[in-house]
PDB file of C-alpha atoms in Angstrom:
ATOM      1  CA  UNK A  43      -3.038  33.421   5.624  1.00  0.00           C
ATOM      2  CA  UNK A  44      -2.973  30.357   7.843  1.00  0.00           C
ATOM      3  CA  UNK A  45      -3.464  30.679  11.612  1.00  0.00           C
ATOM      4  CA  UNK A  46       0.144  29.518  12.013  1.00  0.00           C
ATOM      5  CA  UNK A  47       1.387  32.489   9.987  1.00  0.00           C
ATOM      6  CA  UNK A  48       2.083  30.712   6.668  1.00  0.00           C
ATOM      7  CA  UNK A  49       1.134  32.835   3.677  1.00  0.00           C
ATOM      8  CA  UNK A  50       1.230  30.032   1.062  1.00  0.00           C
ATOM      9  CA  UNK A  51      -1.421  27.553  -0.044  1.00  0.00           C
ATOM     10  CA  UNK A  52      -0.738  24.015   1.105  1.00  0.00           C
ATOM     11  CA  UNK A  53      -1.480  20.607  -0.351  1.00  0.00           C
ATOM     12  CA  UNK A  54      -2.813  17.601   1.550  1.00  0.00           C
ATOM     13  CA  UNK A  55      -1.960  14.314  -0.080  1.00  0.00           C
ATOM     14  CA  UNK A  56      -1.777  10.699   0.776  1.00  0.00           C
ATOM     15  CA  UNK A  57      -4.274   7.894   0.769  1.00  0.00           C
ATOM     16  CA  UNK A  58      -6.996   9.312   3.016  1.00  0.00           C
ATOM     17  CA  UNK A  59      -9.515   9.385   0.169  1.00  0.00           C
ATOM     18  CA  UNK A  60      -9.485   7.609  -3.163  1.00  0.00           C
ATOM     19  CA  UNK A  61      -5.888   7.101  -4.211  1.00  0.00           C
ATOM     20  CA  UNK A  62      -6.586   7.644  -7.901  1.00  0.00           C
ATOM     21  CA  UNK A  63      -8.501  10.940  -7.562  1.00  0.00           C
ATOM     22  CA  UNK A  64      -6.917  13.718  -9.567  1.00  0.00           C
ATOM     23  CA  UNK A  65      -7.080  17.229  -8.117  1.00  0.00           C
ATOM     24  CA  UNK A  66      -6.796  20.349 -10.230  1.00  0.00           C
ATOM     25  CA  UNK A  67      -4.812  22.976  -8.323  1.00  0.00           C
ATOM     26  CA  UNK A  68      -4.187  26.338  -9.977  1.00  0.00           C
ATOM     27  CA  UNK A  69      -4.570  24.756 -13.409  1.00  0.00           C
ATOM     28  CA  UNK A  70      -2.271  21.810 -12.655  1.00  0.00           C
ATOM     29  CA  UNK A  71      -3.418  18.197 -12.497  1.00  0.00           C
ATOM     30  CA  UNK A  72      -2.177  16.629  -9.242  1.00  0.00           C
ATOM     31  CA  UNK A  73      -2.491  12.929  -8.429  1.00  0.00           C
ATOM     32  CA  UNK A  74      -1.946  11.836  -4.802  1.00  0.00           C
ATOM     33  CA  UNK A  75       0.083   8.846  -6.036  1.00  0.00           C
ATOM     34  CA  UNK A  76       2.521  11.202  -7.786  1.00  0.00           C
ATOM     35  CA  UNK A  77       2.935  13.254  -4.607  1.00  0.00           C
ATOM     36  CA  UNK A  78       3.607  10.036  -2.653  1.00  0.00           C
ATOM     37  CA  UNK A  79       6.281   9.014  -5.169  1.00  0.00           C
ATOM     38  CA  UNK A  80       8.114  12.326  -4.794  1.00  0.00           C
ATOM     39  CA  UNK A  81       7.843  12.516  -0.999  1.00  0.00           C
ATOM     40  CA  UNK A  82       8.799   8.895  -0.345  1.00  0.00           C
ATOM     41  CA  UNK A  83      11.849   9.245  -2.611  1.00  0.00           C
ATOM     42  CA  UNK A  84      13.385  11.124   0.335  1.00  0.00           C
ATOM     43  CA  UNK A  85      15.118   8.478   2.475  1.00  0.00           C
ATOM     44  CA  UNK A  86      14.704  10.472   5.705  1.00  0.00           C
ATOM     45  CA  UNK A  87      10.881  10.312   5.519  1.00  0.00           C
ATOM     46  CA  UNK A  88       8.868   7.287   6.600  1.00  0.00           C
ATOM     47  CA  UNK A  89       5.473   9.014   6.530  1.00  0.00           C
ATOM     48  CA  UNK A  90       3.949  12.431   5.943  1.00  0.00           C
ATOM     49  CA  UNK A  91       0.694  14.337   6.124  1.00  0.00           C
ATOM     50  CA  UNK A  92      -0.444  17.120   3.837  1.00  0.00           C
ATOM     51  CA  UNK A  93      -3.540  19.257   3.222  1.00  0.00           C
ATOM     52  CA  UNK A  94      -5.162  21.066   0.317  1.00  0.00           C
ATOM     53  CA  UNK A  95      -6.537  24.472   1.247  1.00  0.00           C
ATOM     54  CA  UNK A  96      -9.026  26.340  -0.905  1.00  0.00           C
ATOM     55  CA  UNK A  97      -9.845  30.007  -0.380  1.00  0.00           C
TER      56      UNK A  97
END
């Protein structure tokens, strides 16, 4: 559990590291570029920050 009280695993994405690095999360291949595409499809968002947490 997170110190803020969240009980779910989070994902950090964006272009902090290599943009083309694929992450495998719970058996799923996740590309930061794909996360950006989904998040920035929301017109109310201009930027975002995310994190990947591993137990």
